[in-house]
GROMACS .gro file of C-alpha atoms in nm:
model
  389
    1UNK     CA    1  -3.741   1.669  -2.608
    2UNK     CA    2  -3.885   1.726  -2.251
    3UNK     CA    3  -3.639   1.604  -1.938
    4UNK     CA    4  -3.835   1.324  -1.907
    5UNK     CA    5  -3.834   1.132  -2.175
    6UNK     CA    6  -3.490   1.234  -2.270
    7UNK     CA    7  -3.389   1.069  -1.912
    8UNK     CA    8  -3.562   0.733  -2.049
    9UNK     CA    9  -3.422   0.808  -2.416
   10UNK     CA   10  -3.206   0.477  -2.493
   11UNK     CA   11  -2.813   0.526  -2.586
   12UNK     CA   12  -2.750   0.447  -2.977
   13UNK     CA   13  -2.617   0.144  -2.996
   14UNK     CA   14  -2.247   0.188  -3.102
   15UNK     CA   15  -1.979  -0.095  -3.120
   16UNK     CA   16  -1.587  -0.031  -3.144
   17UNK     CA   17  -1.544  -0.036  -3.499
   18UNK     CA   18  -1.763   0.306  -3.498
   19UNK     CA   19  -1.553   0.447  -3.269
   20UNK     CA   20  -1.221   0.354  -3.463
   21UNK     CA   21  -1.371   0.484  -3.708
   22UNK     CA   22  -1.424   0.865  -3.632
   23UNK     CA   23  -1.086   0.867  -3.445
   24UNK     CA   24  -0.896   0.754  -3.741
   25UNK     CA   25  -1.130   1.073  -3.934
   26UNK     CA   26  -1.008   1.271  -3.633
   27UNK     CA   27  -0.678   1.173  -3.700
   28UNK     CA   28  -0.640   1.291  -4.012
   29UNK     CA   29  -0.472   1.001  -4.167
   30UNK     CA   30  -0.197   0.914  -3.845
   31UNK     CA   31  -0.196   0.547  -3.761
   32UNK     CA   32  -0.442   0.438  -3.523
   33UNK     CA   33  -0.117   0.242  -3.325
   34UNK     CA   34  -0.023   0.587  -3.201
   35UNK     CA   35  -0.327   0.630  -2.973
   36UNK     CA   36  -0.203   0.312  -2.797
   37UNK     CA   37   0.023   0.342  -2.482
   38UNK     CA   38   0.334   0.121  -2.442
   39UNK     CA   39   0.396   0.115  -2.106
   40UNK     CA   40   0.727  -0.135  -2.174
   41UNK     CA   41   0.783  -0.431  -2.395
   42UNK     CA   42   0.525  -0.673  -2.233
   43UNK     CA   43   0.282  -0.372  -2.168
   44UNK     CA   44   0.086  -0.195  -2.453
   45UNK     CA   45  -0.275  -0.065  -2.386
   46UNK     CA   46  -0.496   0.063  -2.679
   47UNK     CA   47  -0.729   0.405  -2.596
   48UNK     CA   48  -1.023   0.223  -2.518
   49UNK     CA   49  -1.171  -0.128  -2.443
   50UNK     CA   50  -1.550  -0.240  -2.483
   51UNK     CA   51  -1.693  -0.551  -2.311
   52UNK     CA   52  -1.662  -0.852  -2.557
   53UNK     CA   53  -1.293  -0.737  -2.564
   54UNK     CA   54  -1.246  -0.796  -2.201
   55UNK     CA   55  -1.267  -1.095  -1.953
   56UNK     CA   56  -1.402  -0.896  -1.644
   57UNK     CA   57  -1.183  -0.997  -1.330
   58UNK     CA   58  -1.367  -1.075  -0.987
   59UNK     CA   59  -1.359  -0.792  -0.778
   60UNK     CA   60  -1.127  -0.719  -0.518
   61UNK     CA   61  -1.123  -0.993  -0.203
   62UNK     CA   62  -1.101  -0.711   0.066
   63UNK     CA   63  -1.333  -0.518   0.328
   64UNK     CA   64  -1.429  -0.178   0.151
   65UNK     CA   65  -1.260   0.131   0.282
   66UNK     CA   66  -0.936   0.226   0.436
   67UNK     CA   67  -0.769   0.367   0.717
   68UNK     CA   68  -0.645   0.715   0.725
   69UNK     CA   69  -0.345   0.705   0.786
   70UNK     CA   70  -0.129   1.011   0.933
   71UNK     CA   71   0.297   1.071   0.957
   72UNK     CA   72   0.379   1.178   1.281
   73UNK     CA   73   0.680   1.425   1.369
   74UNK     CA   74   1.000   1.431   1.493
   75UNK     CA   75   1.104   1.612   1.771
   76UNK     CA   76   1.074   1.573   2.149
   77UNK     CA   77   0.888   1.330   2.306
   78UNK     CA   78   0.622   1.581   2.383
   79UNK     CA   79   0.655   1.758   2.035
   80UNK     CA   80   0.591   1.423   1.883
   81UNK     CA   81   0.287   1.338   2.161
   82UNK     CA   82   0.094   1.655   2.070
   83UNK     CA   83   0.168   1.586   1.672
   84UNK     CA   84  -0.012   1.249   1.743
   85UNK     CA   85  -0.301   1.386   1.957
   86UNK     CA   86  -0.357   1.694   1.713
   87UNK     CA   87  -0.349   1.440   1.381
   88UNK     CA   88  -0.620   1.252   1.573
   89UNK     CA   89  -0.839   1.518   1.655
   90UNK     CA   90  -0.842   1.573   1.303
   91UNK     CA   91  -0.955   1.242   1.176
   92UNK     CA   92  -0.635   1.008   1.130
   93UNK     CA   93  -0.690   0.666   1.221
   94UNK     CA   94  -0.389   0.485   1.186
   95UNK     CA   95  -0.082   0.702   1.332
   96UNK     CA   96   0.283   0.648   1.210
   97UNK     CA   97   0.565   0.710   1.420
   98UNK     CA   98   0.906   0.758   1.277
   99UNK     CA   99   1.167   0.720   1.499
  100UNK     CA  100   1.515   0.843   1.499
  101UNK     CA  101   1.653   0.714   1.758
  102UNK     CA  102   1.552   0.423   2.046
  103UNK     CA  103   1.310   0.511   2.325
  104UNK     CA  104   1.351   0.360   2.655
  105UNK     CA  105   1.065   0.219   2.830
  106UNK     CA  106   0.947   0.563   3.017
  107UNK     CA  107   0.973   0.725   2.659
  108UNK     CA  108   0.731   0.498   2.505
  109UNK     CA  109   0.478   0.630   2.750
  110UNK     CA  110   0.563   0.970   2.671
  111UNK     CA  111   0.504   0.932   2.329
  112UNK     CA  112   0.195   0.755   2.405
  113UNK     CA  113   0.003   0.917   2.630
  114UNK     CA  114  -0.371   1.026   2.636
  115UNK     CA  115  -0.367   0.798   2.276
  116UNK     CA  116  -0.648   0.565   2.302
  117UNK     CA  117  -0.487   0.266   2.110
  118UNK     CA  118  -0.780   0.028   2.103
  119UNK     CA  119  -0.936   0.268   1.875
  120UNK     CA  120  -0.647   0.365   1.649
  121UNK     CA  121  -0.340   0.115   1.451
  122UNK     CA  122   0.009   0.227   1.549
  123UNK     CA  123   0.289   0.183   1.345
  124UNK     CA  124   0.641   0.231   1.434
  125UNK     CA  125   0.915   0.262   1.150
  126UNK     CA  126   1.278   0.240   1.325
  127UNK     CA  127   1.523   0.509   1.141
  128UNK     CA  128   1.864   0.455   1.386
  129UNK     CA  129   2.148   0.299   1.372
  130UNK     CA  130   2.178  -0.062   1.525
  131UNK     CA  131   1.759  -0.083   1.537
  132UNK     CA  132   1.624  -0.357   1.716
  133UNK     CA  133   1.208  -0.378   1.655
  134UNK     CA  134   1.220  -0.693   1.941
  135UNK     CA  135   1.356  -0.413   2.186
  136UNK     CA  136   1.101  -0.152   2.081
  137UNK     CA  137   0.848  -0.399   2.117
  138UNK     CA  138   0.900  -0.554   2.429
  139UNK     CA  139   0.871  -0.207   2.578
  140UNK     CA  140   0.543  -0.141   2.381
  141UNK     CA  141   0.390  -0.442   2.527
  142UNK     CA  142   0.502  -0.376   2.881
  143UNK     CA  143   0.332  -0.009   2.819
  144UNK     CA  144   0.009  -0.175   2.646
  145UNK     CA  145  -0.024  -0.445   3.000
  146UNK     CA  146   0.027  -0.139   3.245
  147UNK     CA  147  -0.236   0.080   3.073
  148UNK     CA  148  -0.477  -0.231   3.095
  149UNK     CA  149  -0.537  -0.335   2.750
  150UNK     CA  150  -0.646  -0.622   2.611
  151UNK     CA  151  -0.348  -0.744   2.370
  152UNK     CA  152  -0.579  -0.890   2.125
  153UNK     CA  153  -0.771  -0.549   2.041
  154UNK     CA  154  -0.433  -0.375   1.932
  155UNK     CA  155  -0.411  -0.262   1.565
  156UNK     CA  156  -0.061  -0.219   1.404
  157UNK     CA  157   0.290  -0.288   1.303
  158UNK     CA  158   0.630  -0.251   1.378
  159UNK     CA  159   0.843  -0.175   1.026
  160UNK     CA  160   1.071  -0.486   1.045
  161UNK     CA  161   1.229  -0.585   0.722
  162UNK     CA  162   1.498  -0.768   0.773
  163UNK     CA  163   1.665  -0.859   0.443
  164UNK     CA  164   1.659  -0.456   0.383
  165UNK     CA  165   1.794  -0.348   0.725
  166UNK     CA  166   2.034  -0.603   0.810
  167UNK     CA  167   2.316  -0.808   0.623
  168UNK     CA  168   2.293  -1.071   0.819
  169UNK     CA  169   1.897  -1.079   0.882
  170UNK     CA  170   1.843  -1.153   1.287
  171UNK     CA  171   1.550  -1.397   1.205
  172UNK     CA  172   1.614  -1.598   1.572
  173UNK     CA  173   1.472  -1.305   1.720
  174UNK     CA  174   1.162  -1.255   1.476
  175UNK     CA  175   1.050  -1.543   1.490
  176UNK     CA  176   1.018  -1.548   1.880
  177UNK     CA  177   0.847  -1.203   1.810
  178UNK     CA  178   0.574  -1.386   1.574
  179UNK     CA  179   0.482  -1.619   1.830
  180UNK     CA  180   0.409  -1.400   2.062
  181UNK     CA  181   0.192  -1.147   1.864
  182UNK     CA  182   0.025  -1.482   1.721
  183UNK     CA  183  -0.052  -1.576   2.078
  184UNK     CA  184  -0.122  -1.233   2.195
  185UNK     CA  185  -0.192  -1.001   1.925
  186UNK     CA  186  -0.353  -1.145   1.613
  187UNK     CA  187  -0.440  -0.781   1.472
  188UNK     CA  188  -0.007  -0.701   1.506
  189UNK     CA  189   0.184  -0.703   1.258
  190UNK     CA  190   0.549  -0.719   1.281
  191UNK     CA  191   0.738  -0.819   0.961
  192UNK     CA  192   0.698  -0.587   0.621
  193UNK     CA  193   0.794  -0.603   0.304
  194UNK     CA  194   0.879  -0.244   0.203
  195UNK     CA  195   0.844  -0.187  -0.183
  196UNK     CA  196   0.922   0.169  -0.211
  197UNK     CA  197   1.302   0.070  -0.312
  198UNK     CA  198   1.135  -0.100  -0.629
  199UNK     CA  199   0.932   0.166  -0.711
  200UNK     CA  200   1.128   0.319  -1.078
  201UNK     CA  201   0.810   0.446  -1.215
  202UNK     CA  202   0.533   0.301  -1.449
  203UNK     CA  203   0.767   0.175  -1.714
  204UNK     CA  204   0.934  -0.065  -1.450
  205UNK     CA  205   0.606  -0.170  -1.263
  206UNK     CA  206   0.576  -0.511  -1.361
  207UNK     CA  207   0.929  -0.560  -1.190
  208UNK     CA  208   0.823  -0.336  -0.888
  209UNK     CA  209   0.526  -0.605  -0.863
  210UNK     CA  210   0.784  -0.912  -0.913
  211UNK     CA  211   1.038  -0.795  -0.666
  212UNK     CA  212   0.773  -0.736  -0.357
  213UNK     CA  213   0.610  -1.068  -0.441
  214UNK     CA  214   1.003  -1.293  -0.433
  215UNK     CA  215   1.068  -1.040  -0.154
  216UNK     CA  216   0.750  -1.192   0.042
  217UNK     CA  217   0.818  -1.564  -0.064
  218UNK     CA  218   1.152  -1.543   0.055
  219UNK     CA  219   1.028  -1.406   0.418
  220UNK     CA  220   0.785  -1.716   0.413
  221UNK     CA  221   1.028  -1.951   0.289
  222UNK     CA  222   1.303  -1.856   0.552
  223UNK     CA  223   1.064  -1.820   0.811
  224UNK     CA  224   0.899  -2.213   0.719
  225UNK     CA  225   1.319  -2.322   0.753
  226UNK     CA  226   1.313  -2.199   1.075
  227UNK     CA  227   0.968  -2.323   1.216
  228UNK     CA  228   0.752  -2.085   1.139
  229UNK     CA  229   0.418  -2.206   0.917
  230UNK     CA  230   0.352  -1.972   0.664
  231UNK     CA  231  -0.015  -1.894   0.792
  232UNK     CA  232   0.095  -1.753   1.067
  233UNK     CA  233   0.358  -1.582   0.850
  234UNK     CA  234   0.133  -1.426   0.648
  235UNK     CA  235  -0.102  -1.310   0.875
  236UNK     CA  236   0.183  -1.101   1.046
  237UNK     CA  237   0.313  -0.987   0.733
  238UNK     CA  238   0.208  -0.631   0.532
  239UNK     CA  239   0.338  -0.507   0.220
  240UNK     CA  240   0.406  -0.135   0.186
  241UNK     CA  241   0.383   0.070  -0.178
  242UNK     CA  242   0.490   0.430  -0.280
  243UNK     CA  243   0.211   0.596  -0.516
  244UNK     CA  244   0.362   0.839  -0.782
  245UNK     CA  245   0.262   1.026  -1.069
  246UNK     CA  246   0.093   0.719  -1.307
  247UNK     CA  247  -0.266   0.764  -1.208
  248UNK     CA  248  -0.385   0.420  -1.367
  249UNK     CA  249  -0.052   0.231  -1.344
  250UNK     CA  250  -0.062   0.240  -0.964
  251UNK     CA  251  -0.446   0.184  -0.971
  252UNK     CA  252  -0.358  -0.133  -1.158
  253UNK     CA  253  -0.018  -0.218  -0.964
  254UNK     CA  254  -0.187  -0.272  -0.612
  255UNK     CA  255  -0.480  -0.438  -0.767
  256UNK     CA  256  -0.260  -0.679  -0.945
  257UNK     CA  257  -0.052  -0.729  -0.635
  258UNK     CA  258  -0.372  -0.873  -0.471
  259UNK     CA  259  -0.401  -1.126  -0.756
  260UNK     CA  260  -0.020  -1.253  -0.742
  261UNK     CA  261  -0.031  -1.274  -0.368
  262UNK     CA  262  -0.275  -1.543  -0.376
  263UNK     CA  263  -0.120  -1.701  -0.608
  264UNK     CA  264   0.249  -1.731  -0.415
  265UNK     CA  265   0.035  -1.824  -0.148
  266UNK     CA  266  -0.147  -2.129  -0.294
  267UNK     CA  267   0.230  -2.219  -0.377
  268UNK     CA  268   0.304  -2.267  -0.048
  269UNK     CA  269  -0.066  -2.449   0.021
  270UNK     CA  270  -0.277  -2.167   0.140
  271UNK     CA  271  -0.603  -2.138  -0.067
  272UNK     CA  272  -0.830  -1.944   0.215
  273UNK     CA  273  -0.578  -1.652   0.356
  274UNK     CA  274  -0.728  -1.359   0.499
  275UNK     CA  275  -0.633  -1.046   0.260
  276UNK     CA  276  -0.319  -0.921   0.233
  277UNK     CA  277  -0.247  -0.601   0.375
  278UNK     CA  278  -0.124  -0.338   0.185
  279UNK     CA  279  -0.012   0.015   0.329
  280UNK     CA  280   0.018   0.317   0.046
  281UNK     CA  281   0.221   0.562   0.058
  282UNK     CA  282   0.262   0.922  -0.158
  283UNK     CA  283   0.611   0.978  -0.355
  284UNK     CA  284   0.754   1.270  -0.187
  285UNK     CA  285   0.981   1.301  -0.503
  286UNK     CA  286   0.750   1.391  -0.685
  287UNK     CA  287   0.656   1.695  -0.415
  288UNK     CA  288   0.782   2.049  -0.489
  289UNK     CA  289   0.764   2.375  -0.236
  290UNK     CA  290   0.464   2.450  -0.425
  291UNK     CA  291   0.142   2.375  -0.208
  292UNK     CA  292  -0.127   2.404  -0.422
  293UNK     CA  293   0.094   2.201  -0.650
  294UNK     CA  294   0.148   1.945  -0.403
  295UNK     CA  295  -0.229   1.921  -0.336
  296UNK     CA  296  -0.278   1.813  -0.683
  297UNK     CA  297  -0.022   1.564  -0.670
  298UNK     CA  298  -0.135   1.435  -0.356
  299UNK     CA  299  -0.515   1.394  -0.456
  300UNK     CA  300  -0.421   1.207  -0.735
  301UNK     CA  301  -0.216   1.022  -0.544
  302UNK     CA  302  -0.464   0.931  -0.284
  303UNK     CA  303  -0.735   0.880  -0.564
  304UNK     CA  304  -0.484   0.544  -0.720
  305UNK     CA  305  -0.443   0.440  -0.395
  306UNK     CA  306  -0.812   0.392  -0.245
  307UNK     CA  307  -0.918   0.320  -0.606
  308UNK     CA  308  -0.638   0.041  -0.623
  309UNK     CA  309  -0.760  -0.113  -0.313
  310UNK     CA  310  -0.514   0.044   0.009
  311UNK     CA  311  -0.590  -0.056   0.311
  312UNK     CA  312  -0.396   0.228   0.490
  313UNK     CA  313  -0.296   0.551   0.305
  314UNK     CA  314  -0.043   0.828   0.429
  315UNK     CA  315  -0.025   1.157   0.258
  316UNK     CA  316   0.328   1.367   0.281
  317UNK     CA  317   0.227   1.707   0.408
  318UNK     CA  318   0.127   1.959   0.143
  319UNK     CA  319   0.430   2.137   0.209
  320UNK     CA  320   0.647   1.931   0.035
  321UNK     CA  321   1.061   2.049  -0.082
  322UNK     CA  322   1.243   2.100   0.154
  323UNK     CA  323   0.984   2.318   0.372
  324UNK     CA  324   0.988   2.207   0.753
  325UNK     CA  325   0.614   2.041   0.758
  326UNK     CA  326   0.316   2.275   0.927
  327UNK     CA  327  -0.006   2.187   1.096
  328UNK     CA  328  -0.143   2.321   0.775
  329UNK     CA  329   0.035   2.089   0.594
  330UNK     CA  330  -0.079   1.799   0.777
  331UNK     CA  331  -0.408   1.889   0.756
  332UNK     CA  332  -0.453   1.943   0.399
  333UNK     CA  333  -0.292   1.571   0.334
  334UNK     CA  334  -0.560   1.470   0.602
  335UNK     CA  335  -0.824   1.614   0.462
  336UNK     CA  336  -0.794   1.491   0.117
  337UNK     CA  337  -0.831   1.195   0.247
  338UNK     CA  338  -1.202   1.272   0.446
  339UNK     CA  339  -1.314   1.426   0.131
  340UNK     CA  340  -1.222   1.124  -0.043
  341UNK     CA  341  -1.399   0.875   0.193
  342UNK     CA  342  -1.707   1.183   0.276
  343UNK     CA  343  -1.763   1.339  -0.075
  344UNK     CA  344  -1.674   1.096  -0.295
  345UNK     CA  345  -1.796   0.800  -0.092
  346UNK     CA  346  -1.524   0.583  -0.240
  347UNK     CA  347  -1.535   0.378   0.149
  348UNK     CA  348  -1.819   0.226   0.022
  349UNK     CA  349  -1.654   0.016  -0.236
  350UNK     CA  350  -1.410  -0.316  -0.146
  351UNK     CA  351  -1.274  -0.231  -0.552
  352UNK     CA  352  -1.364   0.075  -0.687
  353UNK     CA  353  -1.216   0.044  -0.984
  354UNK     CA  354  -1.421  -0.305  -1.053
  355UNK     CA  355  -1.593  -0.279  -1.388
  356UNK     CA  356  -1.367  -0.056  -1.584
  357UNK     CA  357  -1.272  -0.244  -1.867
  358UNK     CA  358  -0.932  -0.037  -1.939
  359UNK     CA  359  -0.811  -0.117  -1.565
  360UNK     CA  360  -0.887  -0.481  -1.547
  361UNK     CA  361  -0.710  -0.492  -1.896
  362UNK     CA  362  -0.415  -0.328  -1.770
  363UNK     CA  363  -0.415  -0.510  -1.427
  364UNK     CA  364  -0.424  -0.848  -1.618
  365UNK     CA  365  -0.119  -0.719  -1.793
  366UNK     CA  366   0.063  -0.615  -1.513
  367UNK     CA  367  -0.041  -0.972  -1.348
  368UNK     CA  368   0.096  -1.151  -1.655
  369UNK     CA  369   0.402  -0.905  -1.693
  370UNK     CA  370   0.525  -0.961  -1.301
  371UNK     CA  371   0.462  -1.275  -1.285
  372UNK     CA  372   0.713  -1.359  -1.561
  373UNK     CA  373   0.950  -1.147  -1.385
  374UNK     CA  374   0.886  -1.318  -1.030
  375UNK     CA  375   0.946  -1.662  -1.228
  376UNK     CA  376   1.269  -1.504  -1.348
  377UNK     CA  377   1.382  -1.459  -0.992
  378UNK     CA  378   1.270  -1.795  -0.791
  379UNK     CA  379   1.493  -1.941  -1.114
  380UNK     CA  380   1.803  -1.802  -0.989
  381UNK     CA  381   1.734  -1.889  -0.632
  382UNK     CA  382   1.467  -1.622  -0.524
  383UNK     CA  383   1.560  -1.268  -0.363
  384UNK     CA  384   1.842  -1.356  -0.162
  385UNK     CA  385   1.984  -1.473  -0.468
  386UNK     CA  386   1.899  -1.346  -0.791
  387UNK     CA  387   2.089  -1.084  -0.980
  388UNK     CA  388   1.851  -1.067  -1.305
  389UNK     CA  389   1.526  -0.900  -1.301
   0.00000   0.00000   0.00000
């Protein structure tokens, strides 16, 4: 048959009971039941869906495309400044600093310097002993008003989780710190609910899912005690997830988490919310001293993320074990990330994964499966207070 009419040729029309069909031939007499995949007792998925199977869900409420996102050394302050500048002469676009230990006011300029941060989002994640994000902040801001910026065009977050850092959770202080970033900041965000504790792998997802969500409500709850309305809440709230080795169960996780979100929100009365913002990052656990290992892992990695909907995504270097990180490293986990969003063109798409009949049957799933668990929780008194998950 010549090119073109085999390019106009019509598909044979085939429904599901052909298919089941020549697997169960292929199978040589083995139950069809063992193609299907139970993920855990509330989760089973069969090989294959086909469209009057499947009640298509809307596609993802979220601008298309994400940030690349980039982790920043340690070292000195001018070790850690040239990390910065080189990861943004390579592309990153959202930079995140981990700090060891405080800086004082002149620091924060050290660190900062020659950054342009009305074109970038900064993120700060506090790794000391007796951490105070108000403190870190307040220095920040002084920094951002000597440099001449306008408040209101800065991008970021400081990592302030308060009922993981603290056992008695300094909320007074937060929520003086949300009024002024509501006032002053609207892009800032400065409480997070950090899910990478309650990531066990794909058989425990559904819980993962359940414990961000009560983690969330409690933050708004708390926050609405103390005088805070939970719009403004939420808009200065972002949820952070680890990405592992289940390709389609973290596609599905961070889609679903879009989906219960709402729904927590309309609990506490808010039906229009901007979307919620959701940072991914890759499981170094499941890195090795193997590179070109690592780059595998990592691309699929990055793949679930963007295709689940990230807004910001930070590779581990490809160096991975227990191998200081190099600039090579860094740039390889950058990289995947522009081939990603230049070759694959998957910035384009607000949900890429819209349309595939086996994810929106698994993300359903997971929606149904978490939100059991989450009902579980606000039973016994919600985060703060439940002991069965």
């Amino acid at each position: 048959m010549p090119a073109a009419d085999l390019a106009r040729a019509p598909f044979p029309d085939y429904d599901k009971a052909d298919w089941l069909q020549r697997a169960s031939k292929e199978l040589k007499g083995r139950d069809l039941d063992t193609l299907d995949w139970e993920i855990n007792e509330r989760i089973r998925l069969a090989p294959f869906y086909t469209r009057p199977e499947v009640v298509a869900l809307p596609p993802l409420d979220r601008p298309a495309g994400w940030q690349v996102g980039a982790y920043i050394d340690s070292g000195s302050n001018e070790e850690v400044n040239a990390s910065a500048l080189h990861a943004l002469n390579q592309g990153a676009e959202a930079l995140l600093f981990r700090l060891f230990r405080r800086p004082s006011a002149e620091e924060v300029g050290e660190l900062l310097q020659d950054i342009r941060l009305d074109f970038i989002s900064l993120h700060c994640a506090l790794r000391y002993p007796g951490q105070d994000p108000a403190e870190l902040f307040r220095d920040l801001v002084k920094y951002l008003r000597r440099e001449g910026y306008d408040l209101a065009t800065i991008h970021g977050s400081v990592d302030f989780d308060p009922l993981l850092d603290w056992s008695e959770p300094p909320f007074p202080p937060l929520i003086r710190l949300l009024g002024f970033v509501h006032q002053w900041m609207p892009q800032f965000r400065v409480l997070q609910v950090n899910a990478a504790g309650f990531n066990n792998g794909p058989s425990l997802a559904d819980a993962e899912l359940a414990l961000a969500l009560a983690k969330g409500a409690e933050y708004l709850q708390q926050m609405r005690e103390r005088g805070a309305e939970p719009p403004v809440v939420n808009q200065h709230l972002q949820f952070a997830f680890t990405v592992g080795s289940s390709y389609y169960v973290d596609i599905a996780k961070l889609r679903a988490f879009r989906i219960l979100w709402a729904n927590v929100l309309k609990g506490f009365g808010i039906e229009d919310a901007p979307p919620v913002l959701i940072a991914a990052h890759s499981d170094v656990a499941t890195l090795s001293a193997d590179r070109d290992q690592n780059l595998l892992y990592l691309t699929t990695q990055a793949l679930s993320a963007v295709t689940g909907g990230a807004d910001q995504l930070f590779l581990a270097p490809a160096d991975g074990g227990d191998t200081p990180p190099t600039p090579l490293g860094h740039r390889l986990a950058i990289n995947i990330q522009h081939l990603l969003k230049l070759e694959a063109g998957l910035n384009q798409y607000a949900d890429p994964a819209a349309g595939s009949y086996y994810l929106d049957t698994l993300t359903a799933q997971l929606v149904d499966a978490a939100w059991d668990r989450f009902r579980t929780i606000e039973a016994q008194g919600g985060f703060a207070e439940a002991t069965d998950f």
